Coordinates of C-alpha atoms and ligand atoms in Angstrom, one line a residue:
X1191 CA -22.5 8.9 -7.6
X1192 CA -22.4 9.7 -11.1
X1193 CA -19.4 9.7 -13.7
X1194 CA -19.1 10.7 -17.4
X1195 CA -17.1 10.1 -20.4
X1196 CA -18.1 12.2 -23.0
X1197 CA -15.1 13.8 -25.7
X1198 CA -16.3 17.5 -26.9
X1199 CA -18.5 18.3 -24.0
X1200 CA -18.1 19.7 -20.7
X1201 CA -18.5 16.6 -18.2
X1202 CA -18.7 18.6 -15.0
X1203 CA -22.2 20.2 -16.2
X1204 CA -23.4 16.5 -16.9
X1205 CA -22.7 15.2 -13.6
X1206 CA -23.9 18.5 -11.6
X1207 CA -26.9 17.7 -13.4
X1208 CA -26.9 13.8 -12.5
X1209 CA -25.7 14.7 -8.8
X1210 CA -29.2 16.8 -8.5
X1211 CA -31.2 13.9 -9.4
X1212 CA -29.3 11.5 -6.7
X1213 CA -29.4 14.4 -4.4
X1214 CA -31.6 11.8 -2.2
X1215 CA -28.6 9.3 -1.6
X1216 CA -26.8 11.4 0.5
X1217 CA -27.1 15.6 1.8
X1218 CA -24.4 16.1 3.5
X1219 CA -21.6 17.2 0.9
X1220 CA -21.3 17.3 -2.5
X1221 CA -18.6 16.9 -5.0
X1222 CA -17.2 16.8 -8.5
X1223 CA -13.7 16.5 -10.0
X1224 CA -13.6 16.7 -13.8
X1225 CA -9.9 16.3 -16.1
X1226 CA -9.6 17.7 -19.7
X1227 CA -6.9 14.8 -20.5
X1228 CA -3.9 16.8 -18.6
X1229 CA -5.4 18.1 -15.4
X1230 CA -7.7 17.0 -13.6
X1231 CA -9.9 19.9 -10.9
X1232 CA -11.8 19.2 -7.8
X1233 CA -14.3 20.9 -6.5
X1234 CA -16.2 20.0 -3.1
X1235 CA -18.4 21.6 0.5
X1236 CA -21.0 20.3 2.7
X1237 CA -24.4 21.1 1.8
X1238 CA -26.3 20.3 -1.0
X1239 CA -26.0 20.0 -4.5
X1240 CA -27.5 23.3 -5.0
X1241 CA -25.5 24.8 -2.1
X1242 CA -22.3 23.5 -3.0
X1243 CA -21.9 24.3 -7.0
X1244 CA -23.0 27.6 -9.0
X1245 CA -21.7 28.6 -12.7
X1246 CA -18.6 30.0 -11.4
X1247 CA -17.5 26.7 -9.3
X1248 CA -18.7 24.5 -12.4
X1249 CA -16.9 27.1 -15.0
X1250 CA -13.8 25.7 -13.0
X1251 CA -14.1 22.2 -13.9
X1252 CA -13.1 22.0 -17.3
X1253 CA -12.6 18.7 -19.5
X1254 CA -14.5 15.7 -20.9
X1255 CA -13.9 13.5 -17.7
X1256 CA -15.7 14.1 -14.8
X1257 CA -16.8 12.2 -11.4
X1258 CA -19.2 13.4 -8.4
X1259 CA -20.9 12.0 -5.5
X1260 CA -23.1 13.1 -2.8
X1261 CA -22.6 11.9 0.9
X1262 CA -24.3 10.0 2.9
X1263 CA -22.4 9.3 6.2
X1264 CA -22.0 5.9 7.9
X1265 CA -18.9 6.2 9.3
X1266 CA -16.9 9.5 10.2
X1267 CA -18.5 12.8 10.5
X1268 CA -19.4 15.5 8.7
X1269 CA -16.5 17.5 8.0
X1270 CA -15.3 19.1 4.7
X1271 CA -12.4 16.9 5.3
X1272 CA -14.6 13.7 4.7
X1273 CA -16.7 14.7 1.5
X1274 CA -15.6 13.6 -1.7
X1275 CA -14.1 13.0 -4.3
X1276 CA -11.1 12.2 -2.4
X1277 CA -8.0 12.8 -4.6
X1278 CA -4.2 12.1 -4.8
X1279 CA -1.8 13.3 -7.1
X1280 CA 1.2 10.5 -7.7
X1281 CA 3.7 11.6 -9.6
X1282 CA 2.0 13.3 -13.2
X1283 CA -1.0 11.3 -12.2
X1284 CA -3.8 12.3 -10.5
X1285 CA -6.4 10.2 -9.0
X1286 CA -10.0 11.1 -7.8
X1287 CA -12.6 8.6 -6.4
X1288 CA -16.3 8.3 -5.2
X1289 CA -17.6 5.6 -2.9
X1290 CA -20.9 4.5 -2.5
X1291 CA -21.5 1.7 0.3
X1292 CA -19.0 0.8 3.5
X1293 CA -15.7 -0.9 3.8
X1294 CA -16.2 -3.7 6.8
X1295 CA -12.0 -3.8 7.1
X1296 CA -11.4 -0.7 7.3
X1297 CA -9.7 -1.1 10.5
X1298 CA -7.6 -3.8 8.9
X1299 CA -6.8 -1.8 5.9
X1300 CA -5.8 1.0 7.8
X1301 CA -3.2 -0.6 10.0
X1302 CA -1.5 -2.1 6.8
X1303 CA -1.4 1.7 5.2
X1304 CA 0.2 2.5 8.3
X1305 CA -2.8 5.8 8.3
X1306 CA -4.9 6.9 11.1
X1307 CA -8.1 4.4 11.5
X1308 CA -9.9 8.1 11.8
X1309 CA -9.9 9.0 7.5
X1310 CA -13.2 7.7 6.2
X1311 CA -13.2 4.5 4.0
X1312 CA -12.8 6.2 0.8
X1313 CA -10.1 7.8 1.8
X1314 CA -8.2 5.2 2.6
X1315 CA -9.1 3.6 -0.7
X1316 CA -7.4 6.3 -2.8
X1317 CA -4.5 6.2 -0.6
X1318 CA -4.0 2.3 -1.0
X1319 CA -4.9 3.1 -5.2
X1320 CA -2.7 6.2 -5.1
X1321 CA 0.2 3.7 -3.5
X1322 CA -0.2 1.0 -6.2
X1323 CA 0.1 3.6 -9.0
X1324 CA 3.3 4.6 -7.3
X1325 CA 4.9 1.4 -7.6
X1326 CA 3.0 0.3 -11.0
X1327 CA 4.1 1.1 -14.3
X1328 CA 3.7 4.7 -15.9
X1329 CA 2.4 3.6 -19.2
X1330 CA -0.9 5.0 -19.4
X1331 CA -2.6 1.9 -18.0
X1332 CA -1.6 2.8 -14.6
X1333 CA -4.9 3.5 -12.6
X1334 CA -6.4 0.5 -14.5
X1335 CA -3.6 -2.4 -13.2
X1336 CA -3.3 -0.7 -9.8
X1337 CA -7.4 -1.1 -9.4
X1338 CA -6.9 -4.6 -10.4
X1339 CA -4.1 -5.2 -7.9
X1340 CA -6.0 -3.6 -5.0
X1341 CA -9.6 -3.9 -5.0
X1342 CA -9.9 -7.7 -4.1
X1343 CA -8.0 -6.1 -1.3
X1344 CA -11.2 -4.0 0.5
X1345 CA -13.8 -6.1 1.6
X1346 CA -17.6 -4.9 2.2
X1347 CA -19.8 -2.4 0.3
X1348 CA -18.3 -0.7 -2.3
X1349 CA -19.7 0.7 -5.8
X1350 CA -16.7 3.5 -7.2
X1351 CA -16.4 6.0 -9.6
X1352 CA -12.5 6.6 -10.1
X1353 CA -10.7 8.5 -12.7
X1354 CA -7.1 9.8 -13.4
X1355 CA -6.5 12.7 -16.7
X1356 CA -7.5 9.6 -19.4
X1357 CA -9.8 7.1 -17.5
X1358 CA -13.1 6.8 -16.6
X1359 CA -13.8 3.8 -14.1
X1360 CA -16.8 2.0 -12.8
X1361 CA -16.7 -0.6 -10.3
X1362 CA -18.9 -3.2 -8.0
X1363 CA -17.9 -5.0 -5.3
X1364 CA -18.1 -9.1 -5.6
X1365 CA -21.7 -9.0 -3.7
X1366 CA -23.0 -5.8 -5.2
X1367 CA -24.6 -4.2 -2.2
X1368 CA -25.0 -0.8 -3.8
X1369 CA -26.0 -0.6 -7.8
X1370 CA -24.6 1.1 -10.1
X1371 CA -25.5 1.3 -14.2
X1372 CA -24.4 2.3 -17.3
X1373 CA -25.7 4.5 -19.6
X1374 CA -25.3 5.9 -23.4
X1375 CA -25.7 9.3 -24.6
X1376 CA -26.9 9.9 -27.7
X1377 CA -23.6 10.6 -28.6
X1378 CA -22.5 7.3 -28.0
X1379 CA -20.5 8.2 -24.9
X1380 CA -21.1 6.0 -21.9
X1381 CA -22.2 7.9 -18.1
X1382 CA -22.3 6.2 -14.8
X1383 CA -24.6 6.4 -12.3
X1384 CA -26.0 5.2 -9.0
X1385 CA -29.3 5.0 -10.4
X1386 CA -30.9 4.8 -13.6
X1387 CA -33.6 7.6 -12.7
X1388 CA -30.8 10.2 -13.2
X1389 CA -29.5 8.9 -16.3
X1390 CA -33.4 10.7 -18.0
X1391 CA -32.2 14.1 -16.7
X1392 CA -28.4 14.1 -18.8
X1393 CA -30.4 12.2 -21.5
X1394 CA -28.7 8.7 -21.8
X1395 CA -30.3 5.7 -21.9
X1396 CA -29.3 2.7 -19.9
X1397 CA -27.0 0.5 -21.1
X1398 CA -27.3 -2.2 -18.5
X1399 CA -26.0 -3.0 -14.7
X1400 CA -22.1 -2.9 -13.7
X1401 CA -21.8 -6.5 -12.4
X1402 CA -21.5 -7.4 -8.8
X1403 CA -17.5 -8.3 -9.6
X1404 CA -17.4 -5.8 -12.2
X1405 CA -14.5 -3.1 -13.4
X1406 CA -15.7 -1.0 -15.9
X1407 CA -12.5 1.2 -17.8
X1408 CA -13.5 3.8 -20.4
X1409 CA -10.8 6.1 -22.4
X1410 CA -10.7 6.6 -26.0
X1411 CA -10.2 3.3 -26.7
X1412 CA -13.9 2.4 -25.4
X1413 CA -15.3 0.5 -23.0
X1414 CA -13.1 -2.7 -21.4
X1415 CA -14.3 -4.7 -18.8
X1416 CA -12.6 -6.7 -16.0
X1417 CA -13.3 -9.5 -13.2
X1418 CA -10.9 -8.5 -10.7
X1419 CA -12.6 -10.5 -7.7
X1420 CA -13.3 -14.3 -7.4
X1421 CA -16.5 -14.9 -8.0
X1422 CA -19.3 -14.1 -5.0
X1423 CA -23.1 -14.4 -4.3
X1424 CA -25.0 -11.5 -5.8
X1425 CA -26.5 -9.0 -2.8
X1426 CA -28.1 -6.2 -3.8
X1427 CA -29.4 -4.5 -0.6
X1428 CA -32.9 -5.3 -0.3
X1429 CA -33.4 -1.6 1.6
X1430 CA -32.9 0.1 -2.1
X1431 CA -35.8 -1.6 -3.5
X1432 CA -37.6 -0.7 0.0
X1433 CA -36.5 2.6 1.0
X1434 CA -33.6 4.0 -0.2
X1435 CA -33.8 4.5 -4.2
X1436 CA -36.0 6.8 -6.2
X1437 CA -39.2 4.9 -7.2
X1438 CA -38.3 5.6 -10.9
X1439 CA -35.3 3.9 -11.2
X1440 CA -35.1 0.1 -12.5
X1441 CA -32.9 -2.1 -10.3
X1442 CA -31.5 -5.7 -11.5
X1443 CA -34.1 -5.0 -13.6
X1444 CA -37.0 -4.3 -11.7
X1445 CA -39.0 -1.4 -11.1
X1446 CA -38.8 0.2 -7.7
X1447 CA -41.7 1.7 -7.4
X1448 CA -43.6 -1.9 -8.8
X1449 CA -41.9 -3.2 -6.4
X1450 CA -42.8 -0.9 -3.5
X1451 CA -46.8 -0.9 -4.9
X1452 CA -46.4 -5.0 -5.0
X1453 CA -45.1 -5.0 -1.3
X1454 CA -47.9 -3.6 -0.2
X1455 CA -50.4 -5.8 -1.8
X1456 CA -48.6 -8.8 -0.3
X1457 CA -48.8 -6.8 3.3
X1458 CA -52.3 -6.1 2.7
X1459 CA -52.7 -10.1 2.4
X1460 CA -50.8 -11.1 4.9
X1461 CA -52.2 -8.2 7.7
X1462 CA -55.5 -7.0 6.9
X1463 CA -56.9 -4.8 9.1
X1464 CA -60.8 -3.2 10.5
X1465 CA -60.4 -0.2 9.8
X1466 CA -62.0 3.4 7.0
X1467 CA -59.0 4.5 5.7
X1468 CA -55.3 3.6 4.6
X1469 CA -53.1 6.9 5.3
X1470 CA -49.5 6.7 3.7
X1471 CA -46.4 8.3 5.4
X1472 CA -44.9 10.7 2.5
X1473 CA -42.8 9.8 0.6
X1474 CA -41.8 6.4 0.4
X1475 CA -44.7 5.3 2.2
X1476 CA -47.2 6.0 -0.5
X1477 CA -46.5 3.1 -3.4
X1478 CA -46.9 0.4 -1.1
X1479 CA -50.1 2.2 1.0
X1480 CA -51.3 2.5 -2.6
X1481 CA -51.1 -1.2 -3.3
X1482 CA -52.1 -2.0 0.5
X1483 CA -55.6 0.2 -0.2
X1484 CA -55.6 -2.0 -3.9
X1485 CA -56.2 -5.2 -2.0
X1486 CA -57.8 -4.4 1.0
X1487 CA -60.6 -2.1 -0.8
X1488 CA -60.0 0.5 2.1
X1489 CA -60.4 4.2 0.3
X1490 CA -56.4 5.7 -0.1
X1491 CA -56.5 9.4 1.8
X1492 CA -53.6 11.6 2.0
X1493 CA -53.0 12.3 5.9
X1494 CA -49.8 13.4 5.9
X1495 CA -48.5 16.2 4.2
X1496 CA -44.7 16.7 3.4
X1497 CA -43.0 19.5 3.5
X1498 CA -40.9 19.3 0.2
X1499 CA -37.9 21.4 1.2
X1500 CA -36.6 19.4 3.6
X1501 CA -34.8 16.2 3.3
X1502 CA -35.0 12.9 4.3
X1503 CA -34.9 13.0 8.3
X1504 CA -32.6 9.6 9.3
X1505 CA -29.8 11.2 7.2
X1506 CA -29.2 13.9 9.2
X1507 CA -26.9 12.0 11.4
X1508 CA -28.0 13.6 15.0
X1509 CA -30.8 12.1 17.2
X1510 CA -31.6 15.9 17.8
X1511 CA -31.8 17.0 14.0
X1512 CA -33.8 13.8 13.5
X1513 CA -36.1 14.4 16.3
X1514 CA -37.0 17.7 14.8
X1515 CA -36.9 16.4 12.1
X1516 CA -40.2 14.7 12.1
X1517 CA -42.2 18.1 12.8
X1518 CA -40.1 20.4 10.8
X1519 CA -41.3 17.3 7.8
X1520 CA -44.6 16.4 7.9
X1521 CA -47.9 17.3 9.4
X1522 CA -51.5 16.2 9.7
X1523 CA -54.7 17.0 7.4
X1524 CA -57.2 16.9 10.6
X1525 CA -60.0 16.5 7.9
X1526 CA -59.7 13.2 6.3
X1527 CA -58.7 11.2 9.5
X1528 CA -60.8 13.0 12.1
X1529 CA -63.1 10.2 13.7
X1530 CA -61.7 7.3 11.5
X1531 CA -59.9 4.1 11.9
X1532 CA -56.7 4.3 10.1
X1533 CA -54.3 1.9 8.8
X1534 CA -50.7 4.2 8.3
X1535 CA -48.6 2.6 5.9
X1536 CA -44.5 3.0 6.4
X1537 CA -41.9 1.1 4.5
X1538 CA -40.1 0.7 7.7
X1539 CA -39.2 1.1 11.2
X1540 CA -35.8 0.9 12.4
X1541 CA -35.2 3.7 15.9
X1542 CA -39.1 4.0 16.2
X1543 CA -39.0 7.7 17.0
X1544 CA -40.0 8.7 13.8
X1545 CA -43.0 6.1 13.9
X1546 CA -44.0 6.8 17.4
X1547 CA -44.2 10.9 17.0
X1548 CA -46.4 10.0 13.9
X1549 CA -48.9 7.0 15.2
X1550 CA -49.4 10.4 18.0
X1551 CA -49.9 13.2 14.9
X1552 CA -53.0 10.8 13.9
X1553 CA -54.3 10.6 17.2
X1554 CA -54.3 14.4 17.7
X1555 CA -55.6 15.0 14.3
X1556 CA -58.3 12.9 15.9
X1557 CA -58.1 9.1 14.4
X1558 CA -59.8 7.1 17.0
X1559 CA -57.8 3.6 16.3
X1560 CA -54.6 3.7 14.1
X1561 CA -53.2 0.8 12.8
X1562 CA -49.5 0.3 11.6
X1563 CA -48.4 -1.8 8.6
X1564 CA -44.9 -1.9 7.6
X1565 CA -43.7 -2.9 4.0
X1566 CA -40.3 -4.8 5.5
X1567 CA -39.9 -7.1 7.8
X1568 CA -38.9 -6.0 11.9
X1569 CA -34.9 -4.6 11.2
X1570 CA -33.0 -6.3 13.9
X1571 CA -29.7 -6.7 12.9
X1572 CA -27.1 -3.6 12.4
X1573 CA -26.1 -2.9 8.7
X1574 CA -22.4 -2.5 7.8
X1575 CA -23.0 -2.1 4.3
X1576 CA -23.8 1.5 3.9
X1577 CA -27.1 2.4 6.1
X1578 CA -26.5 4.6 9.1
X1579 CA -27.8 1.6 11.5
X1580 CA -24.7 -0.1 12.8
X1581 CA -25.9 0.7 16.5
X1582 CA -28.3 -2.3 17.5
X1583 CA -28.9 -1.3 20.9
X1584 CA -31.4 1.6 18.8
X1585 CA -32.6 -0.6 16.7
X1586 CA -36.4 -1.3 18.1
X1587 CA -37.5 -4.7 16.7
X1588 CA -34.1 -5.7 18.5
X1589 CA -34.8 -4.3 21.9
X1590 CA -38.3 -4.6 22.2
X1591 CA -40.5 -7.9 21.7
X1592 CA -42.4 -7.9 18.3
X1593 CA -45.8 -8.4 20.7
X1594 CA -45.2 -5.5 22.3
X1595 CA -44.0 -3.3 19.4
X1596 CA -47.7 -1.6 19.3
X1597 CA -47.6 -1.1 22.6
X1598 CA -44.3 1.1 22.8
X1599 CA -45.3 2.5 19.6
X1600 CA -49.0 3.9 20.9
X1601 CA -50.8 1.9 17.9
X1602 CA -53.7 -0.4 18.4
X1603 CA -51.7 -2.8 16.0
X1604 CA -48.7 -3.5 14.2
X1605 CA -48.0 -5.9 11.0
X1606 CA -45.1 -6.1 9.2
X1607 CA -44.4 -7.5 5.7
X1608 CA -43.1 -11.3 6.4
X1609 CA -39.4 -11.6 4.8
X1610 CA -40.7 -14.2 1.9
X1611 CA -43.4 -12.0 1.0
X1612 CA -40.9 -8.9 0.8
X1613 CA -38.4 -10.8 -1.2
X1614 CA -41.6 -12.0 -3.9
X1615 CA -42.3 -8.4 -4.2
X1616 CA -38.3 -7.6 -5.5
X1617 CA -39.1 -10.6 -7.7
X1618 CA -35.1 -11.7 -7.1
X1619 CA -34.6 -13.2 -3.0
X1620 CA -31.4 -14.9 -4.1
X1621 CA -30.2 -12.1 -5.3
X1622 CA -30.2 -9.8 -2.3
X1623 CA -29.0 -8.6 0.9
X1624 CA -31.3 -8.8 3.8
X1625 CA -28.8 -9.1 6.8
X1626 CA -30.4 -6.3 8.7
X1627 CA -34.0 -8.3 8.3
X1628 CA -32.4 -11.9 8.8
X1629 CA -28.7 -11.8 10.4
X1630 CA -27.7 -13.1 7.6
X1631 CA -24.3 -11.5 6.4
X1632 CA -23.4 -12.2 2.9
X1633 CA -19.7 -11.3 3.9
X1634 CA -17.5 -11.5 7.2
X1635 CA -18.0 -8.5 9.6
X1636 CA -15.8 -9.4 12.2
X1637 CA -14.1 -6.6 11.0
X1638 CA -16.9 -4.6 10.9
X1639 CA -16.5 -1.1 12.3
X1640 CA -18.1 -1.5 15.6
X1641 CA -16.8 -4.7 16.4
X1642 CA -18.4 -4.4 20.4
X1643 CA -22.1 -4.3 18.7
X1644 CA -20.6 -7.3 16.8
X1645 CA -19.4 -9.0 20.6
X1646 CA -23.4 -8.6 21.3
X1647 CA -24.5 -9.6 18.3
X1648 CA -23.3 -12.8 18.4
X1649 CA -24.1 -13.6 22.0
X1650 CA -27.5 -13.9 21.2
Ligands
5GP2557 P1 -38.2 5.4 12.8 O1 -39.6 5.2 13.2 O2 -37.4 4.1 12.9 O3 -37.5 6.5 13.6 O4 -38.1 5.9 11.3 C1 -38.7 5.2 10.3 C2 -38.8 6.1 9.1 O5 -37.5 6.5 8.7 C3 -39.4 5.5 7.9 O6 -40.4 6.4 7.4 C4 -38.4 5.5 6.8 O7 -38.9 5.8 5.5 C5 -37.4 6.5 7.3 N1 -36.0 6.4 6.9 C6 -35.2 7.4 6.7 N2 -34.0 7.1 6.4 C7 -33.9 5.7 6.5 C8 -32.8 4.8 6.2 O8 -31.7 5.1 6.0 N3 -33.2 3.5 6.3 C9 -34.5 3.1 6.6 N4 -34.7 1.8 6.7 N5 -35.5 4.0 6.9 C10 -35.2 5.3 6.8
SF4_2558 FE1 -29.2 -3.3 2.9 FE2 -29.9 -4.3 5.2 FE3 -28.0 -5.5 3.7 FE4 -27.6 -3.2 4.9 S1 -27.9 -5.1 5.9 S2 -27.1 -3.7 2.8 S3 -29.6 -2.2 4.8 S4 -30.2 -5.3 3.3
MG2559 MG1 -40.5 7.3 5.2

């Protein structure tokens, strides 16, 4: 997600430009919507970034304002219907939103809109927005009050971008699952993002974090900032700093990609292996094999080599996409692992199909033992915060015993990085999500979309 507030320039180019560099949050649509101060324009189609928007669709969004996001689906499918911004026009206003994370009441929240449980979570969102504008007051402060009124209604994983013709709004839910920062342009004028690594590519600097509990509300009078929530425990998910985020973005302060390399020190530590080489699996594998090969004085090869124009395999949501996936992705370099004991470095495993088709590429490119290390702990417990693993019945460190994890995986060994050493290397454990790794749910998820996984969940 990215917004901008930025009088004198065109917005829309700034976030198209933001949008590319969070291309890797989410490929499935694209979006922008972008106001002048009396209209405000959406544009929006599956694909990419670079699918979705060319000179004549950005030549269309006109004005100062502007909001976009790039999906990522948890819930509901992929349908034009379902990318966003989602927008609503009430009356003169008009309201456009992005949502980063997952709503664990939407169920709840839909029955007391009276709408279809079917619309996606930021969908219903707008609507319950677009509703309290309607009955708010029509003094230019509208959006602002009915934001205020609603959000400590939504429960779960929410980081937004909103904006009407005047506004420019930031917000974090209470536990802040999903970051979000602010940034200056030279100028002055304050941008949004998901991540600070795009704020380099519009040239703003970072400002600092939106709280977990924050509201953010820039017009012409500035920057204002609210508390609409009561207060919560901080809980950044722990998966951003593992997986998920670009490796040159800072979050809560710390570096991602330190704190990848750092996670693989302390899994090198705690899982040493026998073996020649330590392989990484592209991309996000690489800081922490690099800090595993740091420690354990093995020699750091490249074995695997990505193909760069495809993206990220687990977000294509179909098991048969993602199964060929894996081939149409990466591929072996026979030459530095032929006759060698490897150690293969991944920051996690969550299905195991991606892991098992790739222990299997060493072996044919001739390894003769091949020994996983994981930088996170075993993922056992569904996530209803915003990662696409809400089945548990896929998940394999929940089906299969952790003994016999090499076994069904066709590695000699597996280790994987122990939960306190994983929360040393973010450098902030009390600060963070790590449900999926512990079962430990910062919020209630009784409500949580598939409430039958949440039946089986709880009878173990
Ligand atoms: P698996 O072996 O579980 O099928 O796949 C594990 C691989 O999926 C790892 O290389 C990891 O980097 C990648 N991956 C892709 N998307 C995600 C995601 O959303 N969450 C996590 N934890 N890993 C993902
Ligand atoms: Fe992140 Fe796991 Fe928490 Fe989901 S459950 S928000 S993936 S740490
Ligand atoms: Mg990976």
């Amino acid at each position: 997600m990215f917004g901008v507030y930025a009088p004198g320039r065109r917005a829309a180019s700034l976030v198209y430009f933001g949008l590319f560099a969070l291309q890797h949050r989410g490929q499935e649509s694209a979006g922008i919507a972008a106001s002048d101060g009396q209209t405000l324009t959406v544009f929006k189609d599956l694909g990419l970034v670079a699918q979705v928007f060319d000179e004549a669709s950005l030549a269309g969004l006109e004005g100062h304002i502007a909001v976009g996001h790039t999906r990522y689906s948890t819930t509901g499918t992929t349908r034009w219907e379902n990318a966003q911004p989602t927008h609503r026009q009430i009356g003169a206003t008009s309201v456009a939103l992005a949502h980063n994370g997952n709503l664990t009441n939407t169920a709840d929240l839909a029955h007391e809109l009276g709408v279809g449980s079917a619309t996606t979570d930021s969908d219903l969102m707008t609507e319950a927005i677009a509703r309290a504008v309607a009955d708010g007051r029509s003094d230019g402060r509208g959006l602002e009050l009915a934001l205020v009124e609603v959000l400590p209604a939504f429960s779960g994983a929410f980081s937004l971008v909103v904006m009407d013709q005047g506004h420019l709004i930031g917000v974090r839910d209470p536990h802040g699952f999903r970051p979000l920062t602010l940034g200056r342009l030279e100028t002055g004028d304050w941008v949004l993002s998901s991540e600070t690594s795009a704020l380099d590519l519009v040239g703003a600097k970072v400002e600092r974090d939106v709280e977990p509990g924050e509201m953010v509300v820039i017009d012409a009078g500035g920057l204002r900032s609210f508390r609409p929530f009561p207060p919560a425990r901080p809980a950044l998910c722990i998966f951003e700093f593992v997986y998920f985020a670009r490796p040159d973005s800072i979050l809560d302060g710390r570096s991602v990609h330190a704190a990848r390399q750092e996670m693989g020190r302390i899994l090198a530590t705690e899982h040493p292996a026998l073996a020649d080489v330590v392989v990484p699996v592209p991309e996000s594998g690489i800081p922490a094999a690099e800090g595993y090969a740091q420690v354990s004085g093995l020699p750091y090869v490249d074995g695997l080599v990505k193909n760069r124009y495809v993206g990220r395999t687990f977000i294509e949501p179909s098991q048969m996409l993602r199964d060929r996936g894996i081939r149409l992705k990466l591929n072996p370099i026979p030459s530095t692992v032929a006759g060698r004991r490897v150690v293969l470095v991944d920051d996690s495993i969550v299905r195991g199909s991606t892991t098992r088709q790739l222990v299997q590429m060493m072996r044919d490119a001739g390894a003769v033992e091949v020994h996983l290390r994981i930088s996170s702990p075993p993922y056992r417990w569904p996530c209803f915060y915003g990662m696409d693993t809400s089945d548990r019945s896929a998940l394999l460190a929940a089906r299969v015993a952790l003994d016999d994890i090499a076994d069904v995986l066709g590695a000699d060994s597996v280790g994987y990085l122990s939960l306190p050493g994983l929360l040393e290397a973010v450098g902030g454990g009390d600060r963070s999500c790590t449900a999926c790794l512990s079962g430990d749910y910062p919020t209630d998820v009784s409500g949580a979309s598939d409430k039958f996984e949440l039946e089986r969940v709880a009878r173990r």
